[in-house]
Amino acid sequence: MDTKNVNPNFQMVLEIVRVVVGILFCFSGVVKCIDPIGGAIKIEDYFVAWGLTDIPMAVCIALSVIQNILEFIVGYALIAKIFVPLASIGALIFMAIFTPLTLYIAIYNPVSDCGCFGDAVKITNWQTFYKNLAFVPLCILIFMFRHSFKTRIKRWRKAIVLLCGLTVGGLFTLKGLTDEPLIDFRPYSVGTNISEAMSIPEDAPQAEYKTTFILQKDGIYEEFDEHTYPYEDTTWVYVDTHTEVINEGYVPPIKDFTLIDRYGEVVTDDLLNTDEQLVLVVSPKLNEVGEEALAKVSHLKEVCDRYGLRLYVLTASTVEHQRAFSVEGKQDFEYLQGDETMLKTMVRAKAGVMVMQRGNIVAKYHIDHIPLDKDWKNPAATYLRNINHSNEQYLIICIIFALALVVFSVIGKFKTHKTL
């Protein structure tokens, strides 16, 4: 079969398929490049579910970065129509690996969310598998006709366009590794009201469950539901019960925000309803916080005391680790205990800072990028002035790179056509 010269109408179909598959890979890759730590946490969840509890976090981060950038570049190359034969092979390899993997996840449910689109788009494990199943034939089609996607752009020009794409993906990833994600898709993003995010609307669909009762009589086991259960026949002996979710109903964006003080009291409502601006140092594991970060937390405590701000340290660490943290930091920190997964969702660092007032998240920082002392007089105003401006600059740089590669590609095509 000659795949280099195909029917023009079929070639148009192939071009549409190329762009659609490219958009899928590009979107999936870029949203995970923005939050590589989130991807690493998801990979760690997989390892834990499979009993591999000794895998270092650094390995998970490396795997996350490699996967995200490769996925983004495959989609980027397909959209830009450069190195399509190689990109088609990459897409097919991805689908060959992840389609059976997502089937396994859908059946055995080792993690509740596969994380294929990071925190940007949440879909169920079965939906993820069906999505992959739908795209497998498209990837095969592109691979079969990979040599029919002709372009007159010179090879060195294609390499520069690809390099621009790598730069954009690299910038997103670097930002996510050294700071809070450039675009925060998590439920604890700045501007979120935690109380509202935890509430369930009155007209929200309710969860539906199916309960199966296993009973035994005369050595025979049978299954019953609530309608067929033999309530009046006492000769049946109860054996077991299975409950499965038929419809999850409405799940609020935040469902696990619970904080407990040192006396074992739940203080969540008090924190969500106070008019004070609360400075929350979030650190899932205090024993993993380095000396430099600990020094910054200690200094921040002094600054907060100076300006009358209440500072709490939110952690999942043990009381022993809390005491060691206070001793090493030479501060009498006030600790609140929280779920480790919740804390990892709130910040993407071994230590981060979140400012909250009446349940509203008004600022969030990586510990390496907290404001100067004088800026803590009004943390909310400082965040709006500094962080948003910084993120806008970062986005502008990425957009400039993206536009540059498009212009470069178009000029290359124009010059080529002009010389023919």
Short mmCIF file of C-alpha atoms in Angstrom, two decimals:
data_model
loop_
_atom_site.label_atom_id
_atom_site.label_comp_id
_atom_site.label_asym_id
_atom_site.label_seq_id
_atom_site.Cartn_x
_atom_site.Cartn_y
_atom_site.Cartn_z
CA MET A 1 0.00 0.00 0.00
CA ASP A 2 1.37 3.40 -1.01
CA THR A 3 1.01 5.65 2.03
CA LYS A 4 2.90 8.55 0.50
CA ASN A 5 0.28 9.35 -2.13
CA VAL A 6 -3.25 8.99 -0.83
CA ASN A 7 -6.60 10.29 -1.98
CA PRO A 8 -6.92 14.06 -1.24
CA ASN A 9 -10.22 13.57 0.60
CA PHE A 10 -8.74 10.82 2.75
CA GLN A 11 -5.68 12.98 3.32
CA MET A 12 -7.95 15.68 4.73
CA VAL A 13 -9.39 13.12 7.15
CA LEU A 14 -5.85 12.16 8.15
CA GLU A 15 -4.96 15.80 8.79
CA ILE A 16 -7.99 16.20 11.06
CA VAL A 17 -7.07 13.03 12.94
CA ARG A 18 -3.48 14.28 13.29
CA VAL A 19 -4.63 17.56 14.85
CA VAL A 20 -7.18 15.90 17.15
CA VAL A 21 -4.64 13.40 18.50
CA GLY A 22 -2.05 16.17 18.76
CA ILE A 23 -4.39 18.33 20.82
CA LEU A 24 -5.10 15.42 23.18
CA PHE A 25 -1.42 14.70 23.79
CA CYS A 26 -0.45 18.36 23.92
CA PHE A 27 -3.17 19.26 26.44
CA SER A 28 -2.51 16.21 28.58
CA GLY A 29 1.22 16.93 28.58
CA VAL A 30 1.08 20.65 29.22
CA VAL A 31 -1.33 20.52 32.18
CA LYS A 32 0.98 17.98 33.79
CA CYS A 33 4.11 19.98 32.91
CA ILE A 34 2.52 22.85 34.83
CA ASP A 35 2.26 20.64 37.92
CA PRO A 36 5.07 18.02 37.78
CA ILE A 37 5.02 17.51 41.55
CA GLY A 38 1.35 16.58 41.36
CA GLY A 39 2.23 13.99 38.71
CA ALA A 40 5.02 12.65 40.94
CA ILE A 41 2.59 12.30 43.85
CA LYS A 42 0.24 10.34 41.60
CA ILE A 43 3.10 8.05 40.49
CA GLU A 44 4.01 7.55 44.15
CA ASP A 45 0.37 6.58 44.84
CA TYR A 46 0.65 3.90 42.15
CA PHE A 47 3.85 2.52 43.65
CA VAL A 48 2.30 2.43 47.13
CA ALA A 49 -0.81 0.67 45.77
CA TRP A 50 1.48 -1.96 44.22
CA GLY A 51 3.39 -2.43 47.48
CA LEU A 52 6.51 -0.52 46.31
CA THR A 53 6.81 1.80 49.30
CA ASP A 54 10.58 2.35 49.14
CA ILE A 55 10.70 4.24 45.83
CA PRO A 56 12.32 7.67 46.50
CA MET A 57 10.26 10.74 45.68
CA ALA A 58 13.12 11.96 43.47
CA VAL A 59 12.54 8.95 41.20
CA CYS A 60 8.82 9.76 41.01
CA ILE A 61 9.61 13.37 40.10
CA ALA A 62 12.04 12.28 37.38
CA LEU A 63 9.49 9.87 35.90
CA SER A 64 6.82 12.58 36.02
CA VAL A 65 9.00 15.14 34.23
CA ILE A 66 10.08 12.68 31.51
CA GLN A 67 6.55 11.44 30.86
CA ASN A 68 5.01 14.93 30.83
CA ILE A 69 7.53 16.48 28.45
CA LEU A 70 7.52 13.49 26.08
CA GLU A 71 3.71 13.51 25.99
CA PHE A 72 3.66 17.26 25.33
CA ILE A 73 6.30 17.02 22.60
CA VAL A 74 4.47 14.19 20.81
CA GLY A 75 1.29 16.27 20.69
CA TYR A 76 3.19 19.44 19.84
CA ALA A 77 4.98 17.76 16.91
CA LEU A 78 1.72 16.37 15.54
CA ILE A 79 0.01 19.77 15.71
CA ALA A 80 3.00 21.61 14.20
CA LYS A 81 3.33 18.81 11.57
CA ILE A 82 7.02 18.31 12.20
CA PHE A 83 8.74 14.92 12.54
CA VAL A 84 5.33 13.26 12.19
CA PRO A 85 6.75 9.73 11.62
CA LEU A 86 8.62 9.90 14.95
CA ALA A 87 5.68 11.55 16.72
CA SER A 88 3.31 8.85 15.44
CA ILE A 89 5.58 6.16 16.88
CA GLY A 90 5.68 8.03 20.19
CA ALA A 91 1.87 8.31 20.29
CA LEU A 92 1.48 4.61 19.52
CA ILE A 93 3.95 3.65 22.27
CA PHE A 94 2.07 5.80 24.77
CA MET A 95 -1.24 4.17 23.86
CA ALA A 96 0.29 0.67 23.88
CA ILE A 97 1.51 1.23 27.44
CA PHE A 98 -1.33 3.20 28.97
CA THR A 99 -4.38 1.52 27.41
CA PRO A 100 -3.84 -1.84 29.16
CA LEU A 101 -2.64 0.00 32.26
CA THR A 102 -5.85 2.06 32.47
CA LEU A 103 -7.90 -1.12 31.94
CA TYR A 104 -6.13 -2.65 34.95
CA ILE A 105 -6.75 0.53 36.98
CA ALA A 106 -10.42 0.59 35.98
CA ILE A 107 -10.92 -3.04 37.02
CA TYR A 108 -8.91 -3.16 40.24
CA ASN A 109 -9.08 0.54 41.20
CA PRO A 110 -5.68 0.83 42.97
CA VAL A 111 -6.11 4.63 42.82
CA SER A 112 -9.38 6.53 42.52
CA ASP A 113 -8.07 8.95 39.89
CA CYS A 114 -5.55 7.91 37.25
CA GLY A 115 -4.39 11.53 36.80
CA CYS A 116 -4.22 11.44 32.99
CA PHE A 117 -5.13 15.15 32.83
CA GLY A 118 -3.62 16.11 36.19
CA ASP A 119 -5.95 18.24 38.29
CA ALA A 120 -7.21 20.15 35.24
CA VAL A 121 -9.88 17.63 34.22
CA LYS A 122 -11.14 14.87 36.48
CA ILE A 123 -12.56 11.75 34.86
CA THR A 124 -13.20 8.28 36.27
CA ASN A 125 -10.88 5.36 35.68
CA TRP A 126 -13.37 3.71 33.30
CA GLN A 127 -13.80 6.98 31.38
CA THR A 128 -10.03 7.16 31.03
CA PHE A 129 -9.90 3.64 29.60
CA TYR A 130 -12.73 4.36 27.15
CA LYS A 131 -10.96 7.56 26.09
CA ASN A 132 -7.78 5.62 25.38
CA LEU A 133 -9.72 2.91 23.59
CA ALA A 134 -11.26 5.52 21.29
CA PHE A 135 -7.88 7.07 20.44
CA VAL A 136 -5.98 3.83 19.80
CA PRO A 137 -7.40 3.42 16.24
CA LEU A 138 -6.61 7.06 15.49
CA CYS A 139 -3.00 6.64 16.60
CA ILE A 140 -2.72 3.46 14.52
CA LEU A 141 -4.11 5.34 11.51
CA ILE A 142 -1.56 8.13 11.86
CA PHE A 143 1.22 5.57 12.24
CA MET A 144 0.13 3.62 9.15
CA PHE A 145 0.04 6.75 7.00
CA ARG A 146 2.88 8.60 8.80
CA HIS A 147 4.76 9.21 5.53
CA SER A 148 1.78 10.88 3.87
CA PHE A 149 2.06 14.01 6.04
CA LYS A 150 4.23 16.01 3.71
CA THR A 151 5.78 19.35 4.60
CA ARG A 152 8.33 21.49 2.80
CA ILE A 153 9.84 22.99 5.95
CA LYS A 154 13.59 22.37 6.03
CA ARG A 155 14.87 19.92 8.61
CA TRP A 156 16.95 22.49 10.52
CA ARG A 157 13.90 24.76 10.70
CA LYS A 158 11.84 21.88 12.08
CA ALA A 159 14.50 21.31 14.72
CA ILE A 160 14.28 24.94 15.82
CA VAL A 161 10.48 24.75 16.00
CA LEU A 162 10.77 21.59 18.10
CA LEU A 163 13.33 23.29 20.33
CA CYS A 164 10.89 26.15 20.92
CA GLY A 165 8.28 23.61 22.01
CA LEU A 166 10.77 21.95 24.35
CA THR A 167 11.57 25.36 25.80
CA VAL A 168 7.91 26.09 26.54
CA GLY A 169 7.41 22.67 28.15
CA GLY A 170 10.66 23.08 30.06
CA LEU A 171 9.67 26.51 31.37
CA PHE A 172 6.33 25.21 32.62
CA THR A 173 8.07 22.26 34.28
CA LEU A 174 10.81 24.38 35.86
CA LYS A 175 8.21 26.72 37.31
CA GLY A 176 6.28 23.77 38.73
CA LEU A 177 9.40 22.22 40.27
CA THR A 178 10.67 25.37 41.97
CA ASP A 179 7.45 27.19 42.82
CA GLU A 180 3.70 26.75 43.02
CA PRO A 181 2.21 25.76 39.62
CA LEU A 182 1.82 28.59 37.12
CA ILE A 183 -1.87 27.75 36.70
CA ASP A 184 -3.46 26.20 39.78
CA PHE A 185 -6.05 23.57 38.85
CA ARG A 186 -6.32 22.27 42.41
CA PRO A 187 -9.35 22.87 44.65
CA TYR A 188 -7.16 24.95 46.99
CA SER A 189 -6.33 27.66 44.45
CA VAL A 190 -6.10 31.31 45.43
CA GLY A 191 -9.58 32.87 45.47
CA THR A 192 -11.32 29.68 46.61
CA ASN A 193 -13.69 29.83 49.55
CA ILE A 194 -13.13 26.54 51.34
CA SER A 195 -16.53 26.56 53.04
CA GLU A 196 -18.32 26.95 49.71
CA ALA A 197 -16.09 24.35 48.07
CA MET A 198 -17.06 21.87 50.80
CA SER A 199 -20.79 22.47 50.58
CA ILE A 200 -23.25 20.31 48.63
CA PRO A 201 -26.11 22.14 46.84
CA GLU A 202 -29.61 21.12 47.86
CA ASP A 203 -30.53 20.06 44.33
CA ALA A 204 -27.27 18.15 43.78
CA PRO A 205 -27.63 14.52 42.62
CA GLN A 206 -27.26 12.09 45.50
CA ALA A 207 -25.03 9.05 45.55
CA GLU A 208 -26.68 5.74 44.64
CA TYR A 209 -25.55 2.43 46.08
CA LYS A 210 -26.36 -1.21 45.44
CA THR A 211 -26.13 -3.53 48.44
CA THR A 212 -25.95 -7.28 47.96
CA PHE A 213 -26.56 -9.66 50.86
CA ILE A 214 -25.02 -13.14 50.72
CA LEU A 215 -27.00 -15.69 52.70
CA GLN A 216 -26.63 -19.44 53.19
CA LYS A 217 -29.15 -22.22 53.79
CA ASP A 218 -28.61 -25.95 53.59
CA GLY A 219 -25.15 -25.43 52.17
CA ILE A 220 -26.48 -23.24 49.34
CA TYR A 221 -25.32 -19.63 49.00
CA GLU A 222 -27.53 -17.04 47.37
CA GLU A 223 -27.43 -13.30 46.79
CA PHE A 224 -30.27 -10.92 47.65
CA ASP A 225 -30.85 -7.19 47.48
CA GLU A 226 -33.01 -5.03 49.76
CA HIS A 227 -36.09 -5.94 47.73
CA THR A 228 -35.62 -9.72 47.61
CA TYR A 229 -34.13 -10.20 51.09
CA PRO A 230 -36.04 -13.05 52.88
CA TYR A 231 -36.93 -11.07 56.00
CA GLU A 232 -39.54 -13.58 57.18
CA ASP A 233 -37.52 -16.73 56.50
CA THR A 234 -35.26 -17.08 59.53
CA THR A 235 -33.65 -20.27 58.24
CA TRP A 236 -31.29 -18.24 56.05
CA VAL A 237 -27.92 -17.52 57.71
CA TYR A 238 -26.16 -14.21 57.02
CA VAL A 239 -22.70 -14.61 55.43
CA ASP A 240 -21.53 -11.31 53.98
CA THR A 241 -22.54 -7.95 52.47
CA HIS A 242 -21.17 -6.17 49.40
CA THR A 243 -21.89 -2.53 48.59
CA GLU A 244 -20.99 -0.93 45.27
CA VAL A 245 -21.43 2.62 44.07
CA ILE A 246 -23.84 2.88 41.17
CA ASN A 247 -23.67 6.67 40.91
CA GLU A 248 -21.30 8.81 42.96
CA GLY A 249 -23.63 11.78 42.78
CA TYR A 250 -22.25 15.24 43.44
CA VAL A 251 -18.78 15.27 44.99
CA PRO A 252 -17.70 18.68 46.34
CA PRO A 253 -14.29 19.97 45.19
CA ILE A 254 -13.04 19.88 48.79
CA LYS A 255 -14.24 17.06 51.01
CA ASP A 256 -11.36 16.37 53.38
CA PHE A 257 -10.47 19.74 54.96
CA THR A 258 -10.29 18.76 58.62
CA LEU A 259 -7.76 20.17 61.10
CA ILE A 260 -7.21 18.98 64.66
CA ASP A 261 -5.35 20.83 67.41
CA ARG A 262 -2.98 19.31 70.00
CA TYR A 263 -5.90 18.58 72.33
CA GLY A 264 -7.63 16.44 69.73
CA GLU A 265 -10.33 19.03 69.02
CA VAL A 266 -11.52 19.72 65.46
CA VAL A 267 -10.92 23.44 64.85
CA THR A 268 -11.89 23.59 61.16
CA ASP A 269 -14.99 25.76 61.64
CA ASP A 270 -13.15 28.22 63.90
CA LEU A 271 -10.45 28.73 61.27
CA LEU A 272 -12.93 29.11 58.42
CA ASN A 273 -15.01 31.75 60.20
CA THR A 274 -12.40 34.04 61.75
CA ASP A 275 -11.90 37.57 60.41
CA GLU A 276 -8.16 37.33 61.05
CA GLN A 277 -5.73 36.71 58.23
CA LEU A 278 -4.29 33.33 59.18
CA VAL A 279 -0.83 32.32 58.00
CA LEU A 280 -0.77 28.56 57.46
CA VAL A 281 2.60 26.90 56.99
CA VAL A 282 1.74 23.63 55.24
CA SER A 283 4.26 20.79 55.50
CA PRO A 284 3.03 17.19 55.10
CA LYS A 285 6.23 15.75 56.59
CA LEU A 286 8.22 18.03 58.90
CA ASN A 287 11.22 15.68 58.97
CA GLU A 288 11.72 16.30 55.23
CA VAL A 289 11.95 20.09 55.56
CA GLY A 290 15.56 21.23 55.03
CA GLU A 291 17.52 23.58 57.26
CA GLU A 292 17.16 26.54 54.91
CA ALA A 293 13.38 26.14 54.68
CA LEU A 294 13.14 25.67 58.46
CA ALA A 295 15.06 28.91 58.97
CA LYS A 296 12.59 30.72 56.70
CA VAL A 297 9.62 29.29 58.61
CA SER A 298 11.19 30.38 61.91
CA HIS A 299 11.80 33.87 60.58
CA LEU A 300 8.25 34.03 59.23
CA LYS A 301 6.98 33.21 62.74
CA GLU A 302 8.89 36.22 64.09
CA VAL A 303 7.47 38.46 61.34
CA CYS A 304 3.92 37.26 62.01
CA ASP A 305 4.33 37.91 65.74
CA ARG A 306 5.56 41.41 64.91
CA TYR A 307 2.49 42.23 62.81
CA GLY A 308 -0.03 40.40 64.98
CA LEU A 309 -0.72 37.59 62.51
CA ARG A 310 -1.63 34.11 63.76
CA LEU A 311 0.62 31.39 62.36
CA TYR A 312 -0.18 27.69 62.37
CA VAL A 313 1.89 24.79 61.11
CA LEU A 314 -0.31 22.25 59.31
CA THR A 315 1.23 18.80 59.14
CA ALA A 316 0.61 15.06 59.13
CA SER A 317 3.79 14.42 61.13
CA THR A 318 3.89 12.79 64.52
CA VAL A 319 4.10 14.71 67.81
CA GLU A 320 7.76 13.70 68.08
CA HIS A 321 8.55 15.26 64.71
CA GLN A 322 6.62 18.38 65.72
CA ARG A 323 8.69 18.76 68.88
CA ALA A 324 11.93 18.28 66.94
CA PHE A 325 10.80 20.89 64.41
CA SER A 326 10.16 23.43 67.20
CA VAL A 327 13.49 22.68 68.87
CA GLU A 328 15.49 22.98 65.65
CA GLY A 329 13.57 26.09 64.60
CA LYS A 330 13.83 27.64 68.09
CA GLN A 331 10.16 28.63 67.94
CA ASP A 332 7.02 27.66 69.83
CA PHE A 333 4.96 26.73 66.78
CA GLU A 334 1.25 26.01 67.06
CA TYR A 335 0.54 22.79 65.19
CA LEU A 336 -2.62 21.49 63.53
CA GLN A 337 -2.90 17.91 62.36
CA GLY A 338 -4.30 17.19 58.89
CA ASP A 339 -4.52 14.39 56.35
CA GLU A 340 -1.30 13.98 54.35
CA THR A 341 -3.07 13.76 50.99
CA MET A 342 -5.02 16.94 51.74
CA LEU A 343 -1.83 18.79 52.67
CA LYS A 344 -0.04 17.62 49.52
CA THR A 345 -2.97 18.95 47.50
CA MET A 346 -2.80 22.33 49.23
CA VAL A 347 0.88 23.00 48.42
CA ARG A 348 3.38 21.46 46.01
CA ALA A 349 6.42 21.70 48.26
CA LYS A 350 7.92 20.16 51.38
CA ALA A 351 6.86 23.43 52.97
CA GLY A 352 4.54 26.11 51.65
CA VAL A 353 2.59 29.05 53.00
CA MET A 354 -1.11 29.75 52.56
CA VAL A 355 -2.94 32.83 53.85
CA MET A 356 -6.61 32.40 54.68
CA GLN A 357 -9.33 34.81 55.88
CA ARG A 358 -12.94 33.78 56.58
CA GLY A 359 -12.36 30.60 54.62
CA ASN A 360 -11.02 32.46 51.56
CA ILE A 361 -7.56 31.52 50.28
CA VAL A 362 -6.04 34.95 49.65
CA ALA A 363 -2.39 34.00 49.03
CA LYS A 364 -0.19 30.98 48.51
CA TYR A 365 3.60 30.67 48.31
CA HIS A 366 6.36 28.13 47.94
CA ILE A 367 8.62 28.50 50.98
CA ASP A 368 11.46 29.69 48.71
CA HIS A 369 9.35 32.57 47.38
CA ILE A 370 7.70 34.13 50.42
CA PRO A 371 7.48 37.95 50.44
CA LEU A 372 9.77 40.34 52.29
CA ASP A 373 9.13 41.20 55.93
CA LYS A 374 7.42 44.52 55.23
CA ASP A 375 5.00 42.88 52.79
CA TRP A 376 3.39 40.86 55.58
CA LYS A 377 1.57 43.93 56.86
CA ASN A 378 -1.16 43.05 54.38
CA PRO A 379 -0.57 39.56 52.91
CA ALA A 380 -3.61 39.63 50.60
CA ALA A 381 -2.59 42.87 48.91
CA THR A 382 1.01 41.69 48.59
CA TYR A 383 -0.01 38.53 46.77
CA LEU A 384 -2.16 40.40 44.26
CA ARG A 385 0.64 42.84 43.57
CA ASN A 386 3.63 40.51 43.37
CA ILE A 387 2.64 36.95 42.50
CA ASN A 388 0.06 37.73 39.85
CA HIS A 389 2.51 40.09 38.16
CA SER A 390 5.22 37.41 38.26
CA ASN A 391 2.91 34.75 36.80
CA GLU A 392 1.77 37.12 34.07
CA GLN A 393 5.38 37.71 33.08
CA TYR A 394 6.01 33.97 32.95
CA LEU A 395 2.94 33.40 30.82
CA ILE A 396 3.97 36.20 28.47
CA ILE A 397 7.40 34.56 27.98
CA CYS A 398 5.78 31.22 27.14
CA ILE A 399 3.27 32.87 24.77
CA ILE A 400 6.09 34.72 23.00
CA PHE A 401 7.93 31.42 22.46
CA ALA A 402 4.76 29.80 21.17
CA LEU A 403 4.05 32.68 18.75
CA ALA A 404 7.67 32.75 17.63
CA LEU A 405 7.60 29.11 16.58
CA VAL A 406 4.32 29.60 14.68
CA VAL A 407 5.69 32.63 12.83
CA PHE A 408 8.95 30.80 12.18
CA SER A 409 7.10 27.83 10.75
CA VAL A 410 4.81 29.96 8.55
CA ILE A 411 7.72 32.02 7.20
CA GLY A 412 9.55 28.79 6.41
CA LYS A 413 6.59 27.51 4.37
CA PHE A 414 6.18 30.87 2.61
CA LYS A 415 9.83 31.04 1.59
CA THR A 416 9.80 27.45 0.39
CA HIS A 417 6.71 27.99 -1.78
CA LYS A 418 8.19 31.23 -3.13
CA THR A 419 11.34 29.50 -4.32
CA LEU A 420 9.51 26.61 -6.01
#
